[in-house]
Each structure stands twice: as structure tokens, then as C-alpha cells.
Amino acid sequence: MKRNGGTLLFNLYLVCLNRDLLWFVREIHVQSLINTQVKIWQ
């Protein structure tokens, strides 16, 4: 029971970590797109 609970918490932690990672990657992607647009306009 204790091990299952630990696994559940660990899975929850991984889900949160993946969500933060996806957000981080998306932010970087948006920034690079904006930078590319600025270079095109200039």
C-alpha cells in the first residue's frame, strides 16, 4: 500500500514536471518565433 502511494505521488510529480517542461519549451519556441519575425521585418 505504501509503495503504491509512493508510486502515485511520483507519477503526479512526473506529470507536473512534464507540464512545466512543456510550458518552458513552448515559451522558448514562442520567443524564437518572435525573434525570427523581428529579423524579417528589420
Backbone as numpy.savetxt, mean C-alpha at the origin, in Angstrom:
# Nx Ny Nz CAx CAy CAz Cx Cy Cz
-6.32 -23.37 20.14 -7.15 -22.18 20.14 -6.28 -20.92 20.14
-5.27 -20.97 21.00 -4.39 -19.80 21.09 -3.63 -19.58 19.78
-3.22 -20.70 19.17 -2.47 -20.58 17.93 -3.36 -20.03 16.81
-4.62 -20.49 16.78 -5.54 -19.99 15.77 -5.78 -18.50 15.93
-5.91 -18.07 17.18 -6.11 -16.64 17.45 -4.90 -15.84 17.00
-3.71 -16.38 17.25 -2.49 -15.70 16.82 -2.41 -15.61 15.31
-2.83 -16.69 14.64 -2.81 -16.69 13.18 -3.79 -15.66 12.64
-4.95 -15.56 13.27 -5.96 -14.59 12.85 -5.42 -13.17 12.98
-4.80 -12.89 14.11 -4.21 -11.57 14.32 -3.12 -11.29 13.29
-2.32 -12.30 13.02 -1.24 -12.16 12.05 -1.80 -11.88 10.65
-2.87 -12.59 10.29 -3.51 -12.35 8.99 -4.07 -10.94 8.91
-4.67 -10.48 10.00 -5.20 -9.13 10.07 -4.08 -8.12 9.89
-2.96 -8.38 10.55 -1.77 -7.51 10.44 -1.27 -7.46 8.99
-1.24 -8.63 8.33 -0.79 -8.68 6.94 -1.73 -7.90 6.04
-3.03 -8.01 6.29 -4.02 -7.28 5.49 -3.81 -5.78 5.63
-3.60 -5.32 6.86 -3.36 -3.89 7.11 -2.07 -3.46 6.45
-1.05 -4.29 6.53 0.25 -3.99 5.94 0.12 -3.88 4.42
-0.60 -4.83 3.81 -0.80 -4.81 2.36 -1.57 -3.57 1.94
-2.57 -3.18 2.74 -3.36 -2.01 2.41 -2.48 -0.75 2.44
-1.63 -0.64 3.46 -0.72 0.50 3.54 0.26 0.48 2.39
0.73 -0.71 2.03 1.68 -0.86 0.94 1.05 -0.45 -0.39
-0.19 -0.88 -0.63 -0.90 -0.52 -1.85 -1.11 0.99 -1.92
-1.48 1.60 -0.78 -1.68 3.04 -0.73 -0.39 3.76 -1.06
0.71 3.27 -0.47 2.03 3.86 -0.68 2.44 3.77 -2.15
2.25 2.60 -2.75 2.60 2.40 -4.16 1.74 3.30 -5.05
0.45 3.41 -4.72 -0.45 4.25 -5.50 -0.04 5.72 -5.42
0.33 6.17 -4.21 0.78 7.55 -4.03 2.01 7.83 -4.90
2.97 6.91 -4.89 4.19 7.07 -5.69 3.82 7.10 -7.18
2.92 6.24 -7.60 2.50 6.16 -8.99 1.84 7.48 -9.42
0.97 8.02 -8.56 0.30 9.29 -8.85 1.33 10.42 -8.96
2.27 10.45 -8.03 3.32 11.48 -8.06 4.13 11.40 -9.35
4.49 10.20 -9.77 5.28 10.04 -10.99 4.47 10.45 -12.21
3.16 10.16 -12.21 2.30 10.59 -13.32 2.23 12.10 -13.39
2.08 12.75 -12.23 2.02 14.22 -12.17 3.33 14.81 -12.68
4.45 14.25 -12.24 5.75 14.74 -12.68 5.91 14.60 -14.19
5.41 13.49 -14.74 5.49 13.27 -16.19 4.66 14.31 -16.93
3.46 14.58 -16.43 2.59 15.59 -17.04 3.25 16.96 -17.02
3.85 17.31 -15.90 4.52 18.61 -15.77 5.65 18.72 -16.78
6.42 17.65 -16.96 7.52 17.67 -17.93 6.98 17.84 -19.35
5.85 17.22 -19.64 5.25 17.33 -20.97 4.78 18.76 -21.22
4.16 19.36 -20.21 3.64 20.72 -20.36 4.75 21.77 -20.49
5.89 21.54 -19.85 6.92 22.58 -19.84 7.70 22.63 -21.13
